[in-house]
Amino acid sequence: MADLKNLKGISAADRKLIEDAEGWLGPDPSEMGAIKNFFWGNFRQDLFFPYPQQDARETAECDQLLARLDEYLRTEHPAIRIDQDQEIPRPVIDRLFALGVLGMTIPKEYGGLGMGITSYNRVLERIGKSCGSTAVLVSAHQSIGCKAVMLFGNEEQKKLWLPHLAKDWVSAFCLSEPNVGCDAGGQETRCEKSADGQHYILNGEKKWATSGAISGLFTVMAKQKMPDGKERVTALVCHPDMPGVEIFQRNRSKCGIRGTWQARIRFHNVKVPKFNLLGQEGKGLNIALSCLNYGRCTLSAGMLGGARTAMDQAVKWSRTRYQFQRSLSEFELVRTRIANMAALCYAMDAVLYMTTGMLDRKDQDIQIETATCKVFCSEMGWRVVNDAMQIMGGESYMTENEVERIFRDSRINLIVEGANEVMQSYVLFSYGGKQLAEHLIGIRDALVPQSIGGLGKVLRNALRPRILRHALPLFFEVILGVRRRRPAITAVLPELRPQADRLASLISEHTYEFKRVSKKFDVKILDRQAVQARLADVAMWLHAWACTLSKLDSDLRAHQAKGANGSDLEFARDRAAAEHFFDLAHRSIERCFRELYVNTDDTMLRAADAALKFSDSQPNGLYSIPERSPVAKGTGRALHQDGIKQFPGSPTVPGAEPVAAARA
């Protein structure tokens, strides 16, 4: 198979980007996952149908936990005070430990509840309905903090650390740095083996470590020089009481999720025992990305919970708020927003729990699906909350109204766990279409002479049956415009067959447009992220459609099995919402296809260039500049801190002594 990195005409920067991405994401699995198959024009029916179901026993256990949690959240949880005071009080954390929430995914033999990913996300969704800050605390602790130890710790490490993580230690994950955000492989923190080989000497600085200032354990990603001379990321487990650990800023005041604390931590020649190596040396990036697969789901669950609260409140408001002698719900433009909210919430639910089902059954090729879950739920959830704000008008902007808090808490979801633009370009487009792109390049190189001397090779290849078998369908598709046969989707009820057929036709169109655009732009497509984003968005909408179709099929079967009639208003709402979503998705996909050829890219690029040149003419001293900018460090204006709550740090944190005692 051809290799994208070796494509003729590719820039050095793009070649390095592809090499890094392959290093981060790992080798191609032997079987392509759900979304990769869309790029080939295929539909993996076995991955979507039937819709994932939980084990009945675990469902019952999770229902009981949710009942206890719901009682606490409705009657005791101080969501407003957490937001206003910018802190989650320790008694709240202790209560979450006591309920089992903070240890629910940790195996029972280590003191946890041993529940699966779907149960975990059901709990996160419920927390997200009441308090975005608390949802982030729980998610960061279990999805990336505990999860790293659970997945990659050895038995001795698990026995030592997991019981505390299930009962009394909050954990943190130290990945981001002043110069490292979405570029997870660009770590500047370094570690090296001590002379006696018994320790790793750790130096560097971490930023945005959620719960870092209140944690008993945090996993630190650091670059290490390998025996082959290359630098790779290694994962080390640290504790806050280790000499040389400086939590110099416990938190920063922020727009939303204000109760969460994001620490800034420096490591000054910290001696980390070799026992604290997590997994293998040089495999830290794989650990980080594996954990992020889980974090992207729980982020989506919290977003879904918040969006549902906002939707329910806005719909009720529309029925009881009167203007011009009519309720707001009687105005068609308000009804448009209500329909959008219902459709998007149903689809978000479908995508989220399809993805958790894939994780629970341990599907092999899952990274695109978890990234898509994050992008879809964060984007659609934000649209739902924005619609709710608009319906409720000025009242929604008031602090005592929970929609105002959800609005602020939701915005960060489009940025964290991989900014949506990065997910579009790197993961959905580049990783999703990588195998097909390399297949196309291989056929092109075999049949298109690169020089006069290569004519003989081309003639020989043109007579090889294996190459012709792949080349001829491609010729008919890309040159003559003959679409490949649409995939069969047969697992649905007869009444849903029209929606399945629409989806199949769009999958066929997607592979055609991907191949056609790849031919049009050739190597230049690697620089055209606006083009990439359109095809990535199509893949996202197709996936959401498939998940929604599967969920609706499951709901219909359950409804029919109960012998329920049309009086089930919740089912009627959800069915109408799903059907509306199919239309919304279809229109969005058609718009993406159209904009591949009719768009504003030329004027956009000129306008962006002009804006950038004007910005370059302005003095940096008028603006905020990244603190570690490689081209402008120290040239920006000083940011005023007057009136902003500060969170000064200290070399250690309260409660450090028990951490050391536990290790002893």
XYZ file of C-alpha atoms in Angstrom:
664
model
C 0.000 0.000 0.000
C 1.216 3.523 -0.738
C 2.177 5.804 2.141
C 0.783 9.330 2.451
C 4.060 10.538 3.962
C 5.897 9.726 0.737
C 3.460 11.457 -1.573
C 5.327 13.486 -4.180
C 5.032 17.213 -3.594
C 4.094 16.972 0.073
C 5.625 19.678 2.243
C 8.065 18.841 5.022
C 5.630 20.235 7.579
C 2.772 18.050 6.306
C 5.044 15.008 6.219
C 6.011 15.609 9.841
C 2.342 16.096 10.738
C 1.394 12.746 9.211
C 4.308 11.007 10.930
C 3.252 12.484 14.281
C -0.377 11.536 13.732
C 0.584 7.950 12.919
C 2.694 7.877 16.064
C -0.160 9.235 18.165
C -2.948 7.112 16.715
C -1.009 3.911 16.191
C -1.099 1.442 13.289
C -4.240 0.811 11.302
C -6.326 -1.930 12.967
C -6.880 -5.119 11.022
C -10.595 -4.329 10.734
C -11.841 -0.853 9.908
C -14.362 0.672 12.277
C -17.775 2.117 11.533
C -16.819 5.561 10.227
C -13.788 4.501 8.180
C -16.122 2.224 6.249
C -18.223 5.244 5.226
C -15.221 6.577 3.309
C -15.129 3.326 1.312
C -18.873 3.444 0.718
C -19.559 0.546 3.086
C -21.870 0.123 6.064
C -20.865 -2.164 8.943
C -24.352 -3.259 9.942
C -22.942 -5.482 12.691
C -21.451 -2.450 14.460
C -24.715 -0.493 14.546
C -27.424 -3.142 14.938
C -28.908 -4.020 17.286
C -28.561 -0.880 19.365
C -26.289 -1.653 22.372
C -28.077 -2.854 25.498
C -26.712 -3.078 29.023
C -26.628 -6.218 31.088
C -29.890 -6.343 33.075
C -28.141 -6.783 36.417
C -25.823 -3.839 35.886
C -28.720 -1.730 34.629
C -30.551 -2.413 37.878
C -27.470 -1.553 39.947
C -26.953 1.644 37.972
C -30.637 2.559 38.391
C -30.241 2.262 42.150
C -27.125 4.437 42.105
C -28.904 7.004 39.948
C -31.827 7.102 42.382
C -29.494 7.862 45.299
C -27.571 10.397 43.235
C -30.748 12.080 42.000
C -32.007 12.536 45.564
C -28.721 14.148 46.565
C -28.508 16.426 43.516
C -32.111 17.632 43.869
C -32.071 18.261 47.604
C -28.527 18.972 48.757
C -26.041 19.690 45.998
C -24.928 23.374 46.118
C -24.643 23.956 42.351
C -25.117 27.731 42.498
C -22.703 28.162 45.380
C -20.106 26.026 43.606
C -20.377 28.296 40.569
C -20.294 31.522 42.564
C -17.559 30.511 45.032
C -15.499 28.898 42.240
C -14.828 25.799 44.282
C -16.322 22.373 44.907
C -16.236 21.988 48.700
C -14.476 18.926 50.090
C -17.712 17.698 51.768
C -19.277 17.480 48.292
C -16.342 15.389 47.053
C -16.582 13.167 50.136
C -20.286 12.683 49.501
C -19.611 11.634 45.900
C -17.070 9.111 47.177
C -19.600 7.822 49.721
C -22.256 7.426 47.042
C -19.791 5.405 44.977
C -19.853 7.873 42.094
C -16.121 8.622 42.147
C -15.216 4.926 42.154
C -17.970 3.460 40.026
C -15.747 2.194 37.181
C -12.978 0.861 39.446
C -13.220 -2.948 39.770
C -14.884 -4.267 42.904
C -11.740 -6.063 44.060
C -10.111 -2.646 44.472
C -13.031 -1.037 46.301
C -15.023 0.366 43.376
C -18.437 -0.515 41.969
C -17.066 -2.221 38.865
C -19.569 -0.697 36.451
C -19.142 -0.363 32.713
C -18.745 2.669 30.493
C -22.430 2.995 29.639
C -23.432 3.068 33.325
C -20.697 5.587 34.005
C -21.980 7.891 31.286
C -25.560 7.589 32.513
C -24.307 8.927 35.837
C -22.345 11.723 34.137
C -25.430 12.702 32.154
C -27.430 12.978 35.372
C -24.750 15.090 37.035
C -24.550 17.278 33.922
C -28.245 18.085 34.298
C -27.524 19.768 37.628
C -23.916 20.939 37.718
C -21.390 21.141 34.899
C -18.493 21.725 37.303
C -19.188 18.530 39.222
C -19.559 16.582 35.981
C -16.078 17.712 34.922
C -14.584 16.796 38.314
C -16.031 13.272 38.143
C -15.081 12.857 34.488
C -11.482 14.003 34.918
C -11.030 11.733 37.928
C -12.304 8.520 36.342
C -11.936 8.963 32.597
C -8.313 10.010 32.546
C -6.976 9.963 36.140
C -8.097 6.543 37.363
C -8.403 5.103 33.878
C -4.677 5.364 33.198
C -3.934 3.192 36.240
C -6.814 0.812 35.489
C -5.770 0.230 31.886
C -1.990 0.329 32.125
C -1.023 -0.184 35.772
C 0.501 -3.481 36.871
C -1.136 -5.524 39.612
C 1.039 -4.108 42.375
C 0.293 -0.539 41.294
C -3.432 -1.242 41.133
C -3.475 -2.753 44.626
C -1.622 0.256 45.996
C -3.447 3.104 44.276
C -6.925 2.051 43.132
C -8.461 1.527 46.616
C -7.588 5.160 47.441
C -8.844 6.384 44.081
C -12.134 4.620 44.781
C -12.574 6.014 48.302
C -10.619 9.182 49.100
C -8.058 10.347 46.520
C -9.016 12.620 43.640
C -6.747 12.057 40.655
C -5.463 14.355 37.908
C -3.945 13.985 34.455
C -1.017 16.201 33.498
C -0.835 16.427 29.712
C -1.307 20.071 28.636
C 1.534 22.614 28.943
C 2.000 26.303 28.149
C 3.122 25.277 24.658
C 1.108 22.069 24.397
C -2.635 22.022 23.807
C -4.048 19.875 21.010
C -0.512 18.923 19.952
C -0.331 16.145 22.538
C 2.951 14.836 21.140
C 4.778 18.138 21.629
C 5.607 17.665 25.311
C 8.361 19.924 26.650
C 8.410 18.315 30.090
C 11.345 15.892 30.203
C 12.349 12.849 32.225
C 15.553 10.865 32.251
C 16.782 7.828 34.142
C 18.938 8.463 37.200
C 22.502 7.163 37.184
C 21.567 4.200 39.380
C 18.499 3.423 37.266
C 16.165 3.539 40.262
C 14.412 6.822 39.465
C 13.239 9.073 36.673
C 14.347 12.688 37.061
C 11.398 14.847 36.025
C 11.547 18.499 34.972
C 8.970 20.724 33.325
C 5.660 22.488 33.742
C 2.035 21.428 33.295
C -1.053 23.548 32.786
C -4.820 22.951 32.980
C -4.431 19.904 35.263
C -8.042 19.529 36.409
C -8.160 18.810 40.160
C -4.356 18.852 40.289
C -4.319 21.019 43.434
C -6.616 18.664 45.345
C -5.357 15.354 44.008
C -3.507 12.574 45.755
C -2.145 11.168 42.499
C -1.529 12.509 39.033
C -0.253 10.955 35.835
C 2.422 13.050 34.117
C 3.355 12.842 30.442
C 7.011 13.603 29.724
C 9.392 13.212 26.796
C 12.163 10.657 27.301
C 15.135 9.881 25.074
C 14.923 6.278 23.921
C 17.859 3.940 23.208
C 17.368 4.521 19.470
C 17.997 8.240 20.018
C 14.396 9.295 19.407
C 12.300 11.087 21.995
C 8.984 9.547 22.969
C 6.431 10.246 25.667
C 6.569 8.292 28.916
C 3.827 8.239 31.585
C 4.835 8.586 35.241
C 2.643 8.549 38.333
C 3.455 11.338 40.780
C 2.148 12.453 44.173
C 1.920 16.071 45.351
C 4.209 15.535 48.349
C 7.186 14.436 46.262
C 10.154 16.802 46.773
C 10.380 19.193 43.830
C 6.664 19.208 43.010
C 5.434 22.807 43.050
C 1.750 23.568 42.570
C 2.373 27.247 41.963
C -1.173 28.091 40.901
C -4.115 26.064 42.138
C -6.674 27.492 39.716
C -7.606 30.444 37.535
C -10.915 32.265 37.487
C -12.822 31.421 34.309
C -16.050 31.824 32.350
C -17.670 28.444 33.001
C -17.216 25.201 34.943
C -16.042 27.636 37.596
C -16.117 25.088 40.407
C -13.420 22.959 38.799
C -9.803 23.689 39.585
C -7.114 23.584 36.896
C -3.673 23.617 38.472
C -0.344 24.764 37.154
C 2.429 22.493 38.330
C 6.221 22.680 38.052
C 8.549 19.742 38.466
C 12.044 20.583 39.714
C 14.319 17.516 39.484
C 11.565 15.345 40.941
C 12.842 11.835 41.682
C 10.056 9.532 40.553
C 10.650 5.892 41.601
C 10.892 3.471 38.680
C 7.970 1.649 40.331
C 5.824 4.626 39.240
C 6.371 4.037 35.526
C 2.952 3.448 33.988
C 3.010 0.914 31.187
C 6.229 0.969 29.174
C 8.792 3.663 28.507
C 7.925 5.625 25.379
C 4.284 4.469 25.360
C 2.848 7.441 27.233
C 1.115 8.974 24.249
C -0.781 5.752 23.643
C -1.851 5.853 27.300
C -3.007 9.465 26.983
C -4.978 8.868 23.792
C -6.548 5.689 25.142
C -7.757 7.594 28.199
C -9.070 10.449 26.056
C -11.326 7.959 24.268
C -13.196 7.619 27.552
C -12.984 11.314 28.445
C -14.570 12.338 25.157
C -17.628 10.242 25.998
C -18.072 11.594 29.511
C -17.690 15.144 28.208
C -20.509 14.310 25.810
C -22.620 12.854 28.616
C -22.294 15.998 30.723
C -23.140 18.096 27.669
C -26.214 15.962 26.954
C -27.409 16.342 30.528
C -27.049 20.115 30.417
C -28.705 20.347 27.007
C -31.693 18.303 28.184
C -32.171 20.527 31.224
C -32.011 23.632 29.034
C -34.433 22.148 26.490
C -37.011 21.044 29.063
C -36.889 24.418 30.784
C -37.184 26.357 27.520
C -40.108 24.280 26.244
C -42.002 24.788 29.494
C -41.192 28.495 29.320
C -42.562 28.676 25.778
C -45.886 27.254 26.988
C -46.254 29.626 29.925
C -44.714 32.887 28.647
C -47.229 35.030 26.738
C -46.541 37.870 24.303
C -49.048 39.528 21.968
C -51.830 37.562 23.696
C -50.278 34.244 22.634
C -47.889 31.765 24.203
C -44.403 31.771 22.684
C -44.968 28.175 21.579
C -47.600 29.324 19.106
C -45.032 31.234 17.024
C -43.551 29.120 14.242
C -40.005 30.428 14.674
C -40.103 29.383 18.325
C -41.473 26.005 17.297
C -38.524 25.688 14.899
C -36.125 25.993 17.828
C -38.170 23.548 19.922
C -38.080 20.962 17.131
C -34.344 21.465 16.673
C -33.708 20.981 20.395
C -35.761 17.784 20.527
C -34.128 16.366 17.389
C -30.580 17.143 18.466
C -31.047 15.838 22.016
C -32.387 12.531 20.702
C -29.487 12.223 18.252
C -26.919 13.153 20.910
C -28.309 10.427 23.140
C -28.136 7.945 20.250
C -24.524 8.810 19.388
C -23.333 8.827 23.006
C -24.715 5.462 24.026
C -23.805 3.832 20.719
C -20.218 4.920 21.426
C -20.227 3.723 25.043
C -21.654 0.427 23.799
C -18.732 0.130 21.391
C -16.327 0.809 24.252
C -18.042 -1.669 26.555
C -17.814 -4.424 23.954
C -14.195 -3.398 23.295
C -14.408 -2.665 19.575
C -10.926 -2.549 18.075
C -11.079 0.572 15.885
C -12.787 3.187 18.055
C -10.787 6.435 17.962
C -12.778 8.087 15.180
C -16.052 7.147 16.823
C -15.092 8.645 20.205
C -13.779 11.791 18.509
C -16.984 12.068 16.486
C -19.056 11.606 19.638
C -17.207 14.526 21.232
C -17.508 16.802 18.207
C -21.166 16.007 17.579
C -22.365 16.247 21.173
C -20.395 19.391 21.998
C -21.532 21.184 18.834
C -25.158 20.061 18.908
C -25.381 20.508 22.654
C -24.170 24.071 22.288
C -26.846 24.686 19.636
C -29.529 23.306 21.963
C -28.465 25.522 24.862
C -28.288 28.543 22.566
C -31.843 27.833 21.333
C -33.025 27.564 24.934
C -31.422 30.908 25.765
C -33.143 32.532 22.805
C -36.567 31.149 23.674
C -36.327 32.310 27.281
C -35.017 35.722 26.315
C -33.568 38.094 28.886
C -34.688 35.959 31.815
C -32.331 33.173 30.744
C -29.437 35.598 31.163
C -30.089 36.036 34.877
C -27.703 34.328 37.276
C -30.350 32.551 39.328
C -31.578 30.750 36.209
C -29.756 27.456 35.603
C -29.782 27.959 31.826
C -27.358 30.871 32.254
C -24.917 28.576 34.047
C -25.357 25.775 31.498
C -24.649 28.304 28.724
C -21.314 29.249 30.299
C -20.410 25.698 31.270
C -21.119 24.330 27.786
C -18.845 26.539 25.720
C -15.619 24.921 26.859
C -16.732 21.571 25.409
C -16.020 22.722 21.855
C -12.394 23.330 22.895
C -11.238 20.696 25.393
C -10.420 17.010 24.726
C -9.257 18.073 21.265
C -10.632 21.250 19.692
C -13.376 20.428 17.212
C -11.365 21.838 14.304
C -8.504 19.476 15.188
C -10.906 16.558 15.397
C -12.332 17.470 11.975
C -8.983 17.692 10.232
C -6.758 15.180 12.018
C -9.152 12.459 13.048
C -12.406 12.491 11.086
C -10.854 13.393 7.713
C -7.169 12.443 7.777
C -7.369 9.308 9.916
C -10.816 8.343 8.662
C -9.865 8.549 4.999
C -6.203 7.616 5.319
C -6.478 3.988 4.231
C -8.675 4.830 1.254
C -6.377 7.706 0.254
C -3.340 5.407 0.332
C -5.273 2.847 -1.725
C -6.054 5.517 -4.334
C -2.436 6.668 -4.431
C -1.273 3.084 -4.945
C -3.548 2.662 -7.962
C -2.523 6.034 -9.392
C 1.189 5.270 -9.029
C 0.693 1.897 -10.685
C -1.176 3.234 -13.730
C -0.008 6.834 -14.216
C 3.582 7.175 -15.497
C 5.726 9.509 -13.449
C 8.286 9.725 -16.283
C 8.873 8.388 -19.802
C 10.944 5.614 -18.313
C 8.000 4.477 -16.290
C 5.787 3.654 -19.281
C 6.845 0.036 -19.325
C 5.909 -0.406 -15.686
C 2.505 1.151 -16.322
C 1.854 -1.137 -19.308
C 2.752 -4.196 -17.261
C 0.537 -3.075 -14.398
C -2.349 -2.403 -16.784
C -2.398 -6.110 -17.628
C -2.360 -7.333 -14.044
C -5.850 -8.578 -13.031
C -5.454 -7.565 -9.372
C -4.758 -3.930 -10.269
C -7.465 -3.814 -12.925
C -9.985 -5.218 -10.468
C -9.463 -2.132 -8.294
C -8.773 0.404 -11.031
C -11.774 -0.125 -13.310
C -14.492 0.604 -10.713
C -12.501 3.665 -9.685
C -12.317 4.829 -13.319
C -16.080 4.481 -13.765
C -16.745 6.255 -10.481
C -14.333 9.198 -10.623
C -14.055 9.779 -14.382
C -17.521 8.790 -15.569
C -19.448 9.693 -12.403
C -20.986 6.230 -11.955
C -21.616 5.883 -8.216
C -20.899 2.578 -6.599
C -23.860 0.508 -5.494
C -25.233 1.715 -2.197
C -24.688 -0.577 0.791
C -27.546 -2.728 2.071
C -29.077 -1.745 5.409
C -31.569 -4.490 6.190
C -31.653 -4.752 9.982
C -34.376 -2.144 10.527
C -38.118 -2.519 10.853
C -40.015 -2.148 7.537
C -41.419 1.236 8.550
C -37.859 2.585 8.891
C -36.630 1.235 5.552
C -37.043 4.605 3.749
C -34.703 6.238 6.295
C -32.225 3.374 5.925
C -32.303 3.716 2.127
C -31.674 7.474 2.367
C -28.671 6.799 4.588
C -27.305 4.146 2.214
C -27.547 6.523 -0.753
C -25.702 9.245 1.125
C -22.922 6.831 2.117
C -22.481 5.970 -1.564
C -22.347 9.674 -2.412
C -19.807 10.298 0.361
C -17.230 7.874 -1.021
C -17.768 9.307 -4.521
C -17.217 12.888 -3.359
C -14.163 11.924 -1.291
C -12.535 10.293 -4.326
C -13.534 13.091 -6.681
C -12.209 15.825 -4.398
C -9.022 13.854 -3.724
C -8.422 13.700 -7.481
C -9.167 17.412 -7.882
C -6.817 18.674 -5.160
C -4.274 15.827 -5.071
C -1.534 16.629 -2.523
C -2.847 20.166 -1.985
C -5.838 18.790 -0.117
C -3.558 18.409 2.922
C -3.453 22.220 3.125
C -7.167 22.744 2.472
C -8.745 22.270 5.862
C -11.967 23.995 4.811
C -12.411 21.251 2.218
C -11.421 18.568 4.696
C -13.951 19.860 7.227
C -16.845 19.482 4.792
C -16.088 15.820 4.173
C -15.427 15.290 7.887
C -18.793 16.833 8.709
C -20.500 14.515 6.241
C -18.917 11.527 8.008
C -20.111 12.933 11.343
C -23.692 13.397 10.118
C -23.731 9.919 8.553
C -22.578 8.400 11.835
C -25.175 10.343 13.810
C -27.848 9.237 11.332
C -26.847 5.577 11.685
C -26.824 5.789 15.493
C -30.192 7.543 15.531
C -31.684 5.019 13.125
C -30.489 2.147 15.302
C -31.813 3.739 18.479
C -35.188 4.533 16.915
C -35.417 0.949 15.626
C -34.724 -0.291 19.173
C -37.246 2.106 20.703
C -39.920 1.101 18.178
C -39.399 -2.587 18.888
C -39.626 -1.982 22.633
C -42.740 0.147 22.162
C -44.409 -2.526 20.044
C -43.422 -5.284 22.468
C -45.156 -3.423 25.299
C -48.283 -3.126 23.211
C -48.213 0.621 23.877
C -50.628 2.824 22.024
C -50.403 6.384 20.806
C -50.944 7.770 24.306
C -47.232 7.389 25.111
C -46.337 11.048 24.741
C -42.634 10.635 25.455
C -42.264 7.984 22.764
C -44.266 10.109 20.328
C -42.006 13.077 21.041
C -38.859 11.011 20.533
C -40.054 9.398 17.317
C -40.999 12.752 15.815
C -37.670 14.182 16.990
C -35.719 11.364 15.301
C -37.619 11.791 12.051
C -36.919 15.515 12.119
C -33.251 14.790 12.768
C -33.027 12.682 9.611
C -34.228 15.673 7.607
C -31.855 18.054 9.401
C -28.938 15.702 8.765
C -29.882 15.249 5.101
C -29.983 19.010 4.511
C -26.639 19.460 6.293
C -24.988 16.714 4.239
C -26.311 18.161 0.982
C -24.959 21.572 1.981
C -21.513 20.082 2.648
C -21.483 18.345 -0.741
C -22.604 21.525 -2.526
C -19.964 23.630 -0.804
C -17.220 21.348 -2.053
C -17.758 23.071 -5.416
C -19.732 26.246 -4.721
C -18.229 28.054 -1.773
C -16.639 31.269 -0.534
C -13.154 29.827 -0.014
C -11.381 32.225 -2.385
C -12.747 35.388 -0.799
C -12.359 33.806 2.644
C -8.652 33.246 2.100
C -8.140 36.769 0.767
C -10.080 38.283 3.663
C -8.109 36.211 6.170
C -4.793 37.249 4.583
C -5.772 40.914 4.704
C -6.869 40.660 8.338
C -3.616 38.901 9.258
C -1.463 41.510 7.513
C -3.283 44.301 9.310
C -2.796 42.502 12.630
C 0.927 42.167 11.906
C 1.088 45.945 11.535
C -0.272 46.480 15.062
C 2.026 46.500 18.112
C 1.911 43.338 20.218
C 1.809 45.474 23.337
C -1.869 46.226 22.732
C -2.896 42.565 22.916
C -2.755 39.398 24.962
C 0.046 37.156 23.642
C 0.602 33.450 24.429
C 2.981 33.201 27.364
C 5.362 30.834 25.558
C 4.943 32.142 22.018
C 8.012 31.122 19.955
C 7.837 34.410 18.029
C 6.468 36.984 20.484
C 7.084 35.802 24.046
C 6.988 38.658 26.542
C 5.796 41.298 24.066
C 2.083 41.375 24.938
C 0.209 43.649 27.307
C 0.007 42.867 30.994
C -3.431 41.510 31.851
C -5.217 43.307 34.676
C -6.050 41.070 37.621
C -7.831 43.657 39.793
C -11.098 42.251 41.092
C -10.408 38.724 39.807
C -10.304 35.992 42.420
C -6.815 34.532 42.736
C -5.753 31.021 43.687
C -2.115 31.216 44.815
C -0.281 27.931 45.022
C 2.030 26.231 47.446
C 4.809 23.610 47.180
C 2.427 20.893 48.435
C -1.261 20.558 49.122
C -3.192 19.916 52.354
C -3.431 16.230 53.137
C -0.111 15.305 51.527
C 1.055 13.308 54.572
C -1.556 10.543 54.132
C -0.385 10.120 50.536
C 3.153 9.409 51.650
C 1.914 7.188 54.453
C -0.180 5.133 52.055
C 2.809 4.487 49.814
C 4.974 3.486 52.752
